[in-house]
Short mmCIF file of N, CA and C in Angstrom, two decimals:
data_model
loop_
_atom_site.label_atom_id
_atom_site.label_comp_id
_atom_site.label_asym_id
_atom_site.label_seq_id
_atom_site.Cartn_x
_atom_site.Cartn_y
_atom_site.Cartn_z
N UNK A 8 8.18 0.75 5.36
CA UNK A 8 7.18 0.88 4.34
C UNK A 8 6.47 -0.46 4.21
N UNK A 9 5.11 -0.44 3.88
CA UNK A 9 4.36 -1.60 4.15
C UNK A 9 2.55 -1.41 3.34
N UNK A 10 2.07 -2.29 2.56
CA UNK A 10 1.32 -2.43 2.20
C UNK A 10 -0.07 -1.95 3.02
N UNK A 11 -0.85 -1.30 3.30
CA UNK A 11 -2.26 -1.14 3.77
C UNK A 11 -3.53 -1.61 3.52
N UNK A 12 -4.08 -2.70 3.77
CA UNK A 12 -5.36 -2.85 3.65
C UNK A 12 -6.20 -2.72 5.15
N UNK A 13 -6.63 -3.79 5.57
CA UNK A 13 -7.07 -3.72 7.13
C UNK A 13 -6.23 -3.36 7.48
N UNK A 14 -4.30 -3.74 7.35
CA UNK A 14 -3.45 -3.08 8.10
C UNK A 14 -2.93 -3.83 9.12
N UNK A 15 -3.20 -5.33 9.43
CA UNK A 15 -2.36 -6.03 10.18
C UNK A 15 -1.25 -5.86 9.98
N UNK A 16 -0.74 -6.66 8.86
CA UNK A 16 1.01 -6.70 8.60
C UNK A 16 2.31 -5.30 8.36
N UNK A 17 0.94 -4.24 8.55
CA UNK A 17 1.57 -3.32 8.49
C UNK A 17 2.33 -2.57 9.81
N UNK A 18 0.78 -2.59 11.01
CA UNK A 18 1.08 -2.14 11.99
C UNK A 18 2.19 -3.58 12.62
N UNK A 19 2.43 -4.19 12.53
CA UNK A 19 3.27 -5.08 13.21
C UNK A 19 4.57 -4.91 12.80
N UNK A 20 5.01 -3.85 11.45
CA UNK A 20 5.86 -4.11 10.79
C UNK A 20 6.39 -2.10 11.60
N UNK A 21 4.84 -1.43 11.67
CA UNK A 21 5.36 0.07 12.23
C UNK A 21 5.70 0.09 13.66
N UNK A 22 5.04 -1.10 14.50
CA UNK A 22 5.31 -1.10 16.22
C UNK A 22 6.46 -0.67 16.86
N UNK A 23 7.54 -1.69 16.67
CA UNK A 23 8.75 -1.24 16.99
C UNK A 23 9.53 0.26 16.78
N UNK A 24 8.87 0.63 16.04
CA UNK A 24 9.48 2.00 15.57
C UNK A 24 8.48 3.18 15.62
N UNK A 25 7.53 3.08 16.37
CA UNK A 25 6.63 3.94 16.34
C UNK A 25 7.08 5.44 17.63
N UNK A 26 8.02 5.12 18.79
CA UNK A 26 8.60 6.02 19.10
C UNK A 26 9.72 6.84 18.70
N UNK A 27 10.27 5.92 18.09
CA UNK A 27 11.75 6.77 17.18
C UNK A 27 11.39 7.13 15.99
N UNK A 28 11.21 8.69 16.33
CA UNK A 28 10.45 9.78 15.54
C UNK A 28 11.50 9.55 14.73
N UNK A 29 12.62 9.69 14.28
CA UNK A 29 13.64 9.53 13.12
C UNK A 29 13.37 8.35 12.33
N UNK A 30 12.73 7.31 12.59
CA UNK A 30 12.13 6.54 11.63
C UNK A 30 10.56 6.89 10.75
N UNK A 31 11.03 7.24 9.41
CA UNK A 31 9.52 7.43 8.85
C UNK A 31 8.98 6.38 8.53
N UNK A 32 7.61 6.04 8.59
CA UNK A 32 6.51 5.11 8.41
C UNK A 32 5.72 5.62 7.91
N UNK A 33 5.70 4.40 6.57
CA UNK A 33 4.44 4.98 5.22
C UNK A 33 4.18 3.65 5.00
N UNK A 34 2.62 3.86 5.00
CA UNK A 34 1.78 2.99 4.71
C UNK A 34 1.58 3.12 3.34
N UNK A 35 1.37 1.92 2.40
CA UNK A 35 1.17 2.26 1.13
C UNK A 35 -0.42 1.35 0.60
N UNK A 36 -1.60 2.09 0.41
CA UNK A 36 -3.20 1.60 -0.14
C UNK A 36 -2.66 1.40 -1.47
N UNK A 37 -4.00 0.46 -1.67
CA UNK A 37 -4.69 0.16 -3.20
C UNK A 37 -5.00 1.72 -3.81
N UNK A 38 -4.43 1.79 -4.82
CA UNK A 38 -5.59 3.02 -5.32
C UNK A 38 -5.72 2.41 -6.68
N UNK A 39 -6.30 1.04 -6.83
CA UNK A 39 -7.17 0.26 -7.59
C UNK A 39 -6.57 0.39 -9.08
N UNK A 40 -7.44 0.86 -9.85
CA UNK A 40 -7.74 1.58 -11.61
C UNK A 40 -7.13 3.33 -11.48
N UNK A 41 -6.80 3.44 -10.06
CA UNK A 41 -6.80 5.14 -9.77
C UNK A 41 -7.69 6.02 -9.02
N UNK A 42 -7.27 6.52 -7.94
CA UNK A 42 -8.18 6.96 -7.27
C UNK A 42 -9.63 8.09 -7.79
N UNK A 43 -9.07 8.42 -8.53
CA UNK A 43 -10.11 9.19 -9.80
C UNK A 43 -11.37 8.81 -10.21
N UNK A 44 -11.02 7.18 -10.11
CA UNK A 44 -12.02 6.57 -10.91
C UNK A 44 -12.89 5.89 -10.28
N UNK A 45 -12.49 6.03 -8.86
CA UNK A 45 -14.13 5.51 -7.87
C UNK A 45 -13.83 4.14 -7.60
N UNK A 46 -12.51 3.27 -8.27
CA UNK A 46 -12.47 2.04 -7.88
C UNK A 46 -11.09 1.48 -7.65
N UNK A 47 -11.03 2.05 -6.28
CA UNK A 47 -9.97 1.77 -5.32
C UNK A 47 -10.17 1.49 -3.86
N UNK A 48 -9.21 1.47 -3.52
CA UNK A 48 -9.26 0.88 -1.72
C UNK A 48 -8.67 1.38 -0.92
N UNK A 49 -8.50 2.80 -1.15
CA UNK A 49 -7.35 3.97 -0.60
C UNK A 49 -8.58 4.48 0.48
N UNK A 50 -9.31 3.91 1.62
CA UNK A 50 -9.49 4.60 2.54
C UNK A 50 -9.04 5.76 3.50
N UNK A 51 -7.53 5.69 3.61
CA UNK A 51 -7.17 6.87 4.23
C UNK A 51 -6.92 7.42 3.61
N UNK A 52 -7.14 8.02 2.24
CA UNK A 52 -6.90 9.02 1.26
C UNK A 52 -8.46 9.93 0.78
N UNK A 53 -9.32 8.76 0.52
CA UNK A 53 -10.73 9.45 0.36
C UNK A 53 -11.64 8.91 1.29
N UNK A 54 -11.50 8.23 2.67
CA UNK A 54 -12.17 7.82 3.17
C UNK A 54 -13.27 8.87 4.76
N UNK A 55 -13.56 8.39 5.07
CA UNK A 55 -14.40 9.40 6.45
C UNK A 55 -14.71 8.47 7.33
N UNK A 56 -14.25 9.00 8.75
CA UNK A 56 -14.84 8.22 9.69
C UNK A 56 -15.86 7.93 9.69
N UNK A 57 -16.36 6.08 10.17
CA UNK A 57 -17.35 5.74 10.51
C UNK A 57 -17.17 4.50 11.41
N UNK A 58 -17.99 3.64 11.62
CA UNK A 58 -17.93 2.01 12.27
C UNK A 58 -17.76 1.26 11.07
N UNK A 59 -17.71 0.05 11.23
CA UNK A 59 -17.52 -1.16 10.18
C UNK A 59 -16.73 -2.30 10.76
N UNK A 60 -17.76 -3.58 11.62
CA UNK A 60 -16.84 -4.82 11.98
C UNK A 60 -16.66 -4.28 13.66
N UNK A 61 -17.16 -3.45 14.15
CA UNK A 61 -16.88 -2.94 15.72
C UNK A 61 -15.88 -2.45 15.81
N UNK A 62 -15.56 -1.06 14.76
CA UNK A 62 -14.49 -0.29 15.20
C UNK A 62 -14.83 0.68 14.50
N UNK A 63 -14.18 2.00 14.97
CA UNK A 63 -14.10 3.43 14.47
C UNK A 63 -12.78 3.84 13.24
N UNK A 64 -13.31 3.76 11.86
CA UNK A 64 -11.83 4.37 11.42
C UNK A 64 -12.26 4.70 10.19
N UNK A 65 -11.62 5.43 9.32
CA UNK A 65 -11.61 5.76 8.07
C UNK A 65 -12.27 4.34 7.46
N UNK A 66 -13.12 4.90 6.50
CA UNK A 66 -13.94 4.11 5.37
C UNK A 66 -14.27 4.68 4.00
N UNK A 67 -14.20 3.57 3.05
CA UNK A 67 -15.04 4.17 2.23
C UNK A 67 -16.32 4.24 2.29
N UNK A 68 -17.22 5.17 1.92
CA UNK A 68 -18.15 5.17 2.09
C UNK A 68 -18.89 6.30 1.50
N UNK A 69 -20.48 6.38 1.05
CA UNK A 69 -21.09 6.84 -0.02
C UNK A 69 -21.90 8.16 1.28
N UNK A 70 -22.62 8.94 0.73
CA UNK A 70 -22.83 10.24 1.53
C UNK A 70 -23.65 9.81 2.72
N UNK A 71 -24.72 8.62 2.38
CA UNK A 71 -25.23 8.61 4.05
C UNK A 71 -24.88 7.54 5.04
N UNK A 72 -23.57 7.28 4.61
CA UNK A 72 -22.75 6.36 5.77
C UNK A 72 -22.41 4.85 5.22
N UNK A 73 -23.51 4.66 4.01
CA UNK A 73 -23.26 3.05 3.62
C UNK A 73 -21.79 2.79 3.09
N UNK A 74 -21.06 1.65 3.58
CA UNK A 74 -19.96 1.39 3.20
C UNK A 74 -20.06 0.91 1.54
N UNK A 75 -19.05 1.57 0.55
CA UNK A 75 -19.09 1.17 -0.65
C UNK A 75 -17.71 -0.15 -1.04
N UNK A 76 -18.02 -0.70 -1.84
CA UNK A 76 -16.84 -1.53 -2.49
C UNK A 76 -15.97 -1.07 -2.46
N UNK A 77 -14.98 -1.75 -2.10
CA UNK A 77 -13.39 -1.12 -2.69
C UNK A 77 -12.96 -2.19 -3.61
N UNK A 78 -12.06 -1.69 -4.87
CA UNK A 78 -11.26 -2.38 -5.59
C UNK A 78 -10.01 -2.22 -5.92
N UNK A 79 -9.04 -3.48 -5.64
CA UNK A 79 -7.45 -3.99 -5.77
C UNK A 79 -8.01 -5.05 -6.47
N UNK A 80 -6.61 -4.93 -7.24
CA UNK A 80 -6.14 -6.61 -7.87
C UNK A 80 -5.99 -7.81 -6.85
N UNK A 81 -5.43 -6.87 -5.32
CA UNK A 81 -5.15 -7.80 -4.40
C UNK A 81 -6.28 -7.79 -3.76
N UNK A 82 -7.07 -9.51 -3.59
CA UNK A 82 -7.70 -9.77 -2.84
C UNK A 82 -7.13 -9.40 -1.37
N UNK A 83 -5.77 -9.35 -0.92
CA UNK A 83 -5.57 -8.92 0.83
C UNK A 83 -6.06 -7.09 0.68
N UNK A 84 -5.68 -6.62 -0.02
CA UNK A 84 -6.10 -4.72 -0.06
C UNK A 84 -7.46 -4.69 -0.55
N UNK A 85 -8.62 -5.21 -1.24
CA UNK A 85 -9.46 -5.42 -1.60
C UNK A 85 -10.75 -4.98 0.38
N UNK A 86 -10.60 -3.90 0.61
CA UNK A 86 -11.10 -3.58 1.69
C UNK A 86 -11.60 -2.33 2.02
N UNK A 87 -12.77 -1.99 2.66
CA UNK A 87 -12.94 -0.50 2.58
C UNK A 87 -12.63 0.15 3.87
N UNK A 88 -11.96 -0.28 4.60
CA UNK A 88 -11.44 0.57 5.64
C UNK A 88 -10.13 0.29 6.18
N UNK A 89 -9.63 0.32 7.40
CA UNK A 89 -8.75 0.41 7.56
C UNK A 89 -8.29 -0.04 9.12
N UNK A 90 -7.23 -0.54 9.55
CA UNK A 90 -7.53 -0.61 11.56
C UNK A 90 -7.08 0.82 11.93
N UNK A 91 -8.20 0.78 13.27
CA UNK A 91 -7.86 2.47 14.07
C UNK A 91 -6.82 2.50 14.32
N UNK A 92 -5.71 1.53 14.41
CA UNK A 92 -4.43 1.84 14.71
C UNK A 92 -3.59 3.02 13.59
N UNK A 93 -4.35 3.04 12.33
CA UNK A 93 -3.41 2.76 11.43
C UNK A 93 -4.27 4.73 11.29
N UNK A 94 -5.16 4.73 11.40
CA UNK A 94 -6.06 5.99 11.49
C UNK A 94 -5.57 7.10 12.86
N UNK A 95 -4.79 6.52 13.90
CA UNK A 95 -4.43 7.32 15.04
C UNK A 95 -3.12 7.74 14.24
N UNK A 96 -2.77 6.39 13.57
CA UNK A 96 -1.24 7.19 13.26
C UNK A 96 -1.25 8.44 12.01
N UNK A 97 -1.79 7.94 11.56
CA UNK A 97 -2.49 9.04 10.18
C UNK A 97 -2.92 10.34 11.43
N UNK A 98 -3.87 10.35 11.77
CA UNK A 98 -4.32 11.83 12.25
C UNK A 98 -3.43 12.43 13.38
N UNK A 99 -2.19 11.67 14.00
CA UNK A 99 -1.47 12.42 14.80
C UNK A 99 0.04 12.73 13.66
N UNK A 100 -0.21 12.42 12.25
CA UNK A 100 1.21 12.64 11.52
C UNK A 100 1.73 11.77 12.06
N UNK A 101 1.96 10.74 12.64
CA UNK A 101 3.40 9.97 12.88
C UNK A 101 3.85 9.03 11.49
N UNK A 102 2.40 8.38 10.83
CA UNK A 102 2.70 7.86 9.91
C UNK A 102 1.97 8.56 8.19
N UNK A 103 2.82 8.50 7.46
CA UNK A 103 2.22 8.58 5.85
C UNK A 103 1.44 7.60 5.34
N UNK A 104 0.45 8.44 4.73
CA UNK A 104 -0.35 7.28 3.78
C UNK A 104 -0.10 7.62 2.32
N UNK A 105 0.36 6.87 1.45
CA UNK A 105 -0.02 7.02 -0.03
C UNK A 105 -0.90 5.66 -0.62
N UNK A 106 -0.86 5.78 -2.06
CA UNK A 106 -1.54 4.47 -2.73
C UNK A 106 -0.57 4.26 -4.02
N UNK A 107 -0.74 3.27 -4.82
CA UNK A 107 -0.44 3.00 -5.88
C UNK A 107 -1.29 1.83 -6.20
N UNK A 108 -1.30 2.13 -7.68
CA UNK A 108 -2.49 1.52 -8.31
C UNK A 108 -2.13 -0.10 -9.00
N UNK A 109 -3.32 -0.49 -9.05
CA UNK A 109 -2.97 -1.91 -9.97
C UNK A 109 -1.48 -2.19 -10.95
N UNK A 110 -1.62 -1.24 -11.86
CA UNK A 110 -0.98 -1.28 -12.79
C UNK A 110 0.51 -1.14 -12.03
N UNK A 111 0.96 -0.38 -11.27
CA UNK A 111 2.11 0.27 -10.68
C UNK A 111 2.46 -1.07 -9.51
N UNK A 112 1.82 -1.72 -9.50
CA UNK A 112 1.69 -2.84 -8.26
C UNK A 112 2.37 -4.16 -9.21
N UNK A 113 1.86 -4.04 -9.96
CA UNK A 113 1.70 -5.67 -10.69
C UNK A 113 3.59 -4.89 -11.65
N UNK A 114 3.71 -3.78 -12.58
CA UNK A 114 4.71 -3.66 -12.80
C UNK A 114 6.20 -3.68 -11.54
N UNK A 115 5.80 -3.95 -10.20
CA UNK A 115 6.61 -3.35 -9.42
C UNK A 115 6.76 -5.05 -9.01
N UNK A 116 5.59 -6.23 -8.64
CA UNK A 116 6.01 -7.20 -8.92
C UNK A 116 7.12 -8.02 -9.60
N UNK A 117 6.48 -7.77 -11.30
CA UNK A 117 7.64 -8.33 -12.45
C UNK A 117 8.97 -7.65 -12.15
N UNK A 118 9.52 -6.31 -11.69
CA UNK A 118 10.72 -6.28 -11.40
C UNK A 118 11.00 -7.22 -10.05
N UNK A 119 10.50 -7.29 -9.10
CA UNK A 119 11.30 -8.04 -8.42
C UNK A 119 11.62 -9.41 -8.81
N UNK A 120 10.14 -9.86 -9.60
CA UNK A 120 10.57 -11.33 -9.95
C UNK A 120 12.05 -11.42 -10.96
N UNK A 121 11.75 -10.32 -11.82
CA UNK A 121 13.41 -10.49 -12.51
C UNK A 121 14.64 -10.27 -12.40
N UNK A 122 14.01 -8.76 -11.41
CA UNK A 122 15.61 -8.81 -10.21
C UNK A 122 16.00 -9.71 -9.27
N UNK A 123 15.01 -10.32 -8.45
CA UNK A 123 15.71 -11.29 -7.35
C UNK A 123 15.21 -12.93 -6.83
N UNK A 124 14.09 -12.90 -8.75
CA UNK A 124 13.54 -14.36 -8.33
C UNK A 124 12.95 -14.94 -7.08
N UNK A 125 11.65 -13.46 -7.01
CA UNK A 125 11.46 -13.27 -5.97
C UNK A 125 9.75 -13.24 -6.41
N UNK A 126 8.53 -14.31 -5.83
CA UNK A 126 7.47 -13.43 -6.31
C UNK A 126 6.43 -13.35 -4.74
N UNK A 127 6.73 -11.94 -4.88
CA UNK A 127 5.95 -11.43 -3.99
C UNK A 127 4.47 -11.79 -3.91
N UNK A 128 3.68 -11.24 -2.61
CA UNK A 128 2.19 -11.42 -2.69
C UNK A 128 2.04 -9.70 -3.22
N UNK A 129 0.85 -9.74 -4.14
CA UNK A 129 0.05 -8.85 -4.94
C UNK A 129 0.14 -7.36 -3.50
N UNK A 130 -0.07 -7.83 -2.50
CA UNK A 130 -0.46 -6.57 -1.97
C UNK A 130 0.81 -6.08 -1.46
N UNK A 131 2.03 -6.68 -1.41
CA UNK A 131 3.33 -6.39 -0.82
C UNK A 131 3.95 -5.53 -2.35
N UNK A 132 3.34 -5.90 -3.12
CA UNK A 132 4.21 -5.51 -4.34
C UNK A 132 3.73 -3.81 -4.50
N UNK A 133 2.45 -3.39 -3.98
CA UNK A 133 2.50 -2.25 -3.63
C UNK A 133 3.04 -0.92 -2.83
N UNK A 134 3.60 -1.86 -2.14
CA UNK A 134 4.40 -1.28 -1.18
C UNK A 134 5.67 -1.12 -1.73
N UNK A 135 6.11 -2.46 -2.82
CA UNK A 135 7.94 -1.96 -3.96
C UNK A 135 7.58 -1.10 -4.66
N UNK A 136 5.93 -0.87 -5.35
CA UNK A 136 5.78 0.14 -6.10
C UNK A 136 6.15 1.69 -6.03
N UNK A 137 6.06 1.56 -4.24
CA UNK A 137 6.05 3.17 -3.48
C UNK A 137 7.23 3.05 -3.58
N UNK A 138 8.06 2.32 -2.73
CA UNK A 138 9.73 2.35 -2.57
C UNK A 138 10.30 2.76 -3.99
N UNK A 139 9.87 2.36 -5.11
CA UNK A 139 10.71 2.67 -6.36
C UNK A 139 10.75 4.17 -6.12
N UNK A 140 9.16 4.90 -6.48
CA UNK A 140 9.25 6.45 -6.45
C UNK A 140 10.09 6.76 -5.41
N UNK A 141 9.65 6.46 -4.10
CA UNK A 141 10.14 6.90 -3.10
C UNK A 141 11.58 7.09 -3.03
N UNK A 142 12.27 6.11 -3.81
CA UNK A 142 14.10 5.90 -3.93
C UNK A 142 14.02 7.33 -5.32
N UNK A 143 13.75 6.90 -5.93
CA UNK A 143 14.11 7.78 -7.21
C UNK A 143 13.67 9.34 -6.80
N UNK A 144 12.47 9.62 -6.22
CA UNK A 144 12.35 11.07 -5.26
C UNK A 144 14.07 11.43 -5.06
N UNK A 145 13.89 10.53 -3.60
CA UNK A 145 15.05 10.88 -2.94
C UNK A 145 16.67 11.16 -3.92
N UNK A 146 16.74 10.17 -4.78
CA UNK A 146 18.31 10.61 -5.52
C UNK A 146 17.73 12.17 -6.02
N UNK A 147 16.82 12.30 -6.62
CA UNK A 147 17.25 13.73 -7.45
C UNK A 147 16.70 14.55 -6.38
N UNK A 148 16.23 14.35 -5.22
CA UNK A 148 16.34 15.49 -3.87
C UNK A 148 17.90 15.55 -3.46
N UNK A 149 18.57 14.71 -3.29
CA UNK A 149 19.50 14.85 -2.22
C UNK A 149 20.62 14.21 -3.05
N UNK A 150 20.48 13.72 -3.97
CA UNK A 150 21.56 13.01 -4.84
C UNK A 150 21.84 11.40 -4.86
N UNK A 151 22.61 10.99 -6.02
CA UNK A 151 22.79 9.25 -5.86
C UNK A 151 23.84 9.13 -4.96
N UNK A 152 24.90 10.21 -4.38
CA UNK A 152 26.20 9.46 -3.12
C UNK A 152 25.34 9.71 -1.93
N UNK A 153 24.34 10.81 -1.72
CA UNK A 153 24.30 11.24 -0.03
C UNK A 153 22.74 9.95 0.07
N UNK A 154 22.27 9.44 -1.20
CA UNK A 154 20.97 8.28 -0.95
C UNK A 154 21.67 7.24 -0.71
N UNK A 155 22.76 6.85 -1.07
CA UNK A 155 23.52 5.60 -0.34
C UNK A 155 23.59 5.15 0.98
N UNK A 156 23.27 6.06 1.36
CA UNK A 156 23.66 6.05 2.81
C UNK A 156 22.23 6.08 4.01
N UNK A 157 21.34 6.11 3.18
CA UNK A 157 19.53 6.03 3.66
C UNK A 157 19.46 4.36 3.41
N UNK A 158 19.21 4.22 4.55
CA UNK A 158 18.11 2.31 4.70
C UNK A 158 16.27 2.59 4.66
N UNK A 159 16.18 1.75 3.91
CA UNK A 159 14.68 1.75 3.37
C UNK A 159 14.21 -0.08 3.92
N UNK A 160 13.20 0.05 4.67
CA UNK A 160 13.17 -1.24 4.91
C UNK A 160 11.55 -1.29 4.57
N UNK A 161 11.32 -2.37 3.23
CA UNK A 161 10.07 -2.75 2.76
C UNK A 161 9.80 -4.52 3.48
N UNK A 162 8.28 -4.09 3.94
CA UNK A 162 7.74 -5.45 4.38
C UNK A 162 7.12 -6.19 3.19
N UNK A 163 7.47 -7.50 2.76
CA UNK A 163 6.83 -8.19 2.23
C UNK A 163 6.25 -9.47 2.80
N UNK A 164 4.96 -9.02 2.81
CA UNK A 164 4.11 -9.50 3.78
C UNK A 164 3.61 -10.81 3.41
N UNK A 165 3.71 -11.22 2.14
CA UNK A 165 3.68 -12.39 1.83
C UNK A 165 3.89 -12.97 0.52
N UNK A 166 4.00 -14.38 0.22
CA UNK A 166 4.10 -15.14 -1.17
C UNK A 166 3.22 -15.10 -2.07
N UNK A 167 3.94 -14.40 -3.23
CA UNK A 167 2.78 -14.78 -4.36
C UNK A 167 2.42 -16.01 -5.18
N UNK A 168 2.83 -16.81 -5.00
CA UNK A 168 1.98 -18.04 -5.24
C UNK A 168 0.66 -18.64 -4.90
N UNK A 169 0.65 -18.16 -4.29
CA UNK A 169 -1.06 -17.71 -4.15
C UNK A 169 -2.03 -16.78 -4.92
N UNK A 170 -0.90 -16.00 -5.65
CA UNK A 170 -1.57 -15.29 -6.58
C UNK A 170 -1.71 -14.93 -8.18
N UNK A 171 -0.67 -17.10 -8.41
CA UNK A 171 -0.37 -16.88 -9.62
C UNK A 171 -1.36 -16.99 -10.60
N UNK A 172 -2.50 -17.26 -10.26
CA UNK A 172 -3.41 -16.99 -11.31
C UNK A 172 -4.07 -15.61 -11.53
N UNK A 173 -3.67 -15.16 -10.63
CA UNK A 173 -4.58 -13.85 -10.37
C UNK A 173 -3.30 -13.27 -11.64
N UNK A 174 -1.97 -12.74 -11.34
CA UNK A 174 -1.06 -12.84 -12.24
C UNK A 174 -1.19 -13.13 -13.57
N UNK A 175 -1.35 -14.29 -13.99
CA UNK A 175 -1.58 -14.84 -15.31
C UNK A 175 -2.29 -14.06 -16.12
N UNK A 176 -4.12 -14.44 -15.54
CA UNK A 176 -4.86 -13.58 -15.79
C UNK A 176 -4.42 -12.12 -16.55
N UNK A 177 -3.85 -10.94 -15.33
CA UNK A 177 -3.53 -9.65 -15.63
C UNK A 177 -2.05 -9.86 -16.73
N UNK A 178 -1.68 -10.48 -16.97
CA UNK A 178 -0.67 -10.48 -18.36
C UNK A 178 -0.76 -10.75 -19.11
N UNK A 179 -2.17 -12.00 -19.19
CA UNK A 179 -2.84 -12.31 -20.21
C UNK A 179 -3.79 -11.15 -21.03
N UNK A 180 -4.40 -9.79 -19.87
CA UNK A 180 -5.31 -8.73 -19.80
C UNK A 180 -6.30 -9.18 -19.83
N UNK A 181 -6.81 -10.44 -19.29
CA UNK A 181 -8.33 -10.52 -18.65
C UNK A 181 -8.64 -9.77 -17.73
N UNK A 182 -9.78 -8.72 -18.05
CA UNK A 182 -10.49 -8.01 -17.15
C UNK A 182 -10.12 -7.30 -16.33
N UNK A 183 -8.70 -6.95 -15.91
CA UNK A 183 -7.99 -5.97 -14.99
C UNK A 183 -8.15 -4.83 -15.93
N UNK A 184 -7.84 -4.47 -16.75
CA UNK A 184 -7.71 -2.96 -17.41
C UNK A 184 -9.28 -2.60 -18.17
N UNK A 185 -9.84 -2.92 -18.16
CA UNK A 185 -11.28 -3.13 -18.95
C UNK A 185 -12.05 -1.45 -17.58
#
């Protein structure tokens, strides 16, 4: 499991495992304020093929092709498309796409910082956001003894100290929830 924006640190994190179909790979987007609300960065969720930067892949984009803004808290997900790598794996099923939003990102942060004194980068913390549901799915599918026994491996793609103001800011509630 791994954060999605352009999708570098992701596909480097799905490579190795991209033939051993028994490994699932989920990509996890920005879906900003909520995908509802027009200001997110979930390209492979509402996006349509087009070009952008000399490549073919899912984009956001408005009805006659112009690429629109995307919005994350995280300047790295803060992107309107996506790499074709990450678009082959999407349209042949090998890999999942979901999103989680600002709010679900930045709460999924503060637990790790208080569980393991740990502060993630903004766009990795989207990716603990998925893993939480994703764990808690799984116990009441299959139960808390037979989920013991499932490995979940989340990429955290980078340090948030780089993003402690951005942080501050959103706990302070400057302008993120507005």
């Amino acid at each position: 499991m791994a954060c999605v924006g352009g999708g570098s640190n992701s596909i480097g994190m799905f490579a190795d495992f991209i033939e051993e179909k028994e490994v699932k790979l989920i990509g996890v987007e920005a879906a900003g304020k909520g995908i509802e609300t027009g200001e997110h960065a979930s390209a492979m969720a509402l996006g349509a093929p087009g070009v952008l930067h000399g490549m073919k892949s899912y984009l956001l984009q408005e009805e006659n092709g112009n690429v629109q803004l995307a919005h994350s808290i995280s300047a790295g997900l803060d992107y309107p498309g996506v790499g074709p790598e990450h678009a082959y794996l999407k349209d042949t099923g090998r890999a999942e796409y979901v999103s989680a939003t600002d709010v679900e990102a930045m709460d999924a942060l503060m637990e790790l910082c208080k569980l393991e004194g740990i502060i993630p980068a903004i766009e990795s913390a989207h990716a603990m956001a998925y893993a939480f549901k994703y764990a808690k799915n799984l116990v009441n599918e299959i139960g808390a003894e037979a989920a013991k026994d499932k490995i979940m491996i989340i990429c955290l793609s980078g340090r948030g100290d780089k993003d402690v103001n951005t942080i501050a800011d959103y706990l302070s509630g400057k302008g993120y929830l507005n």
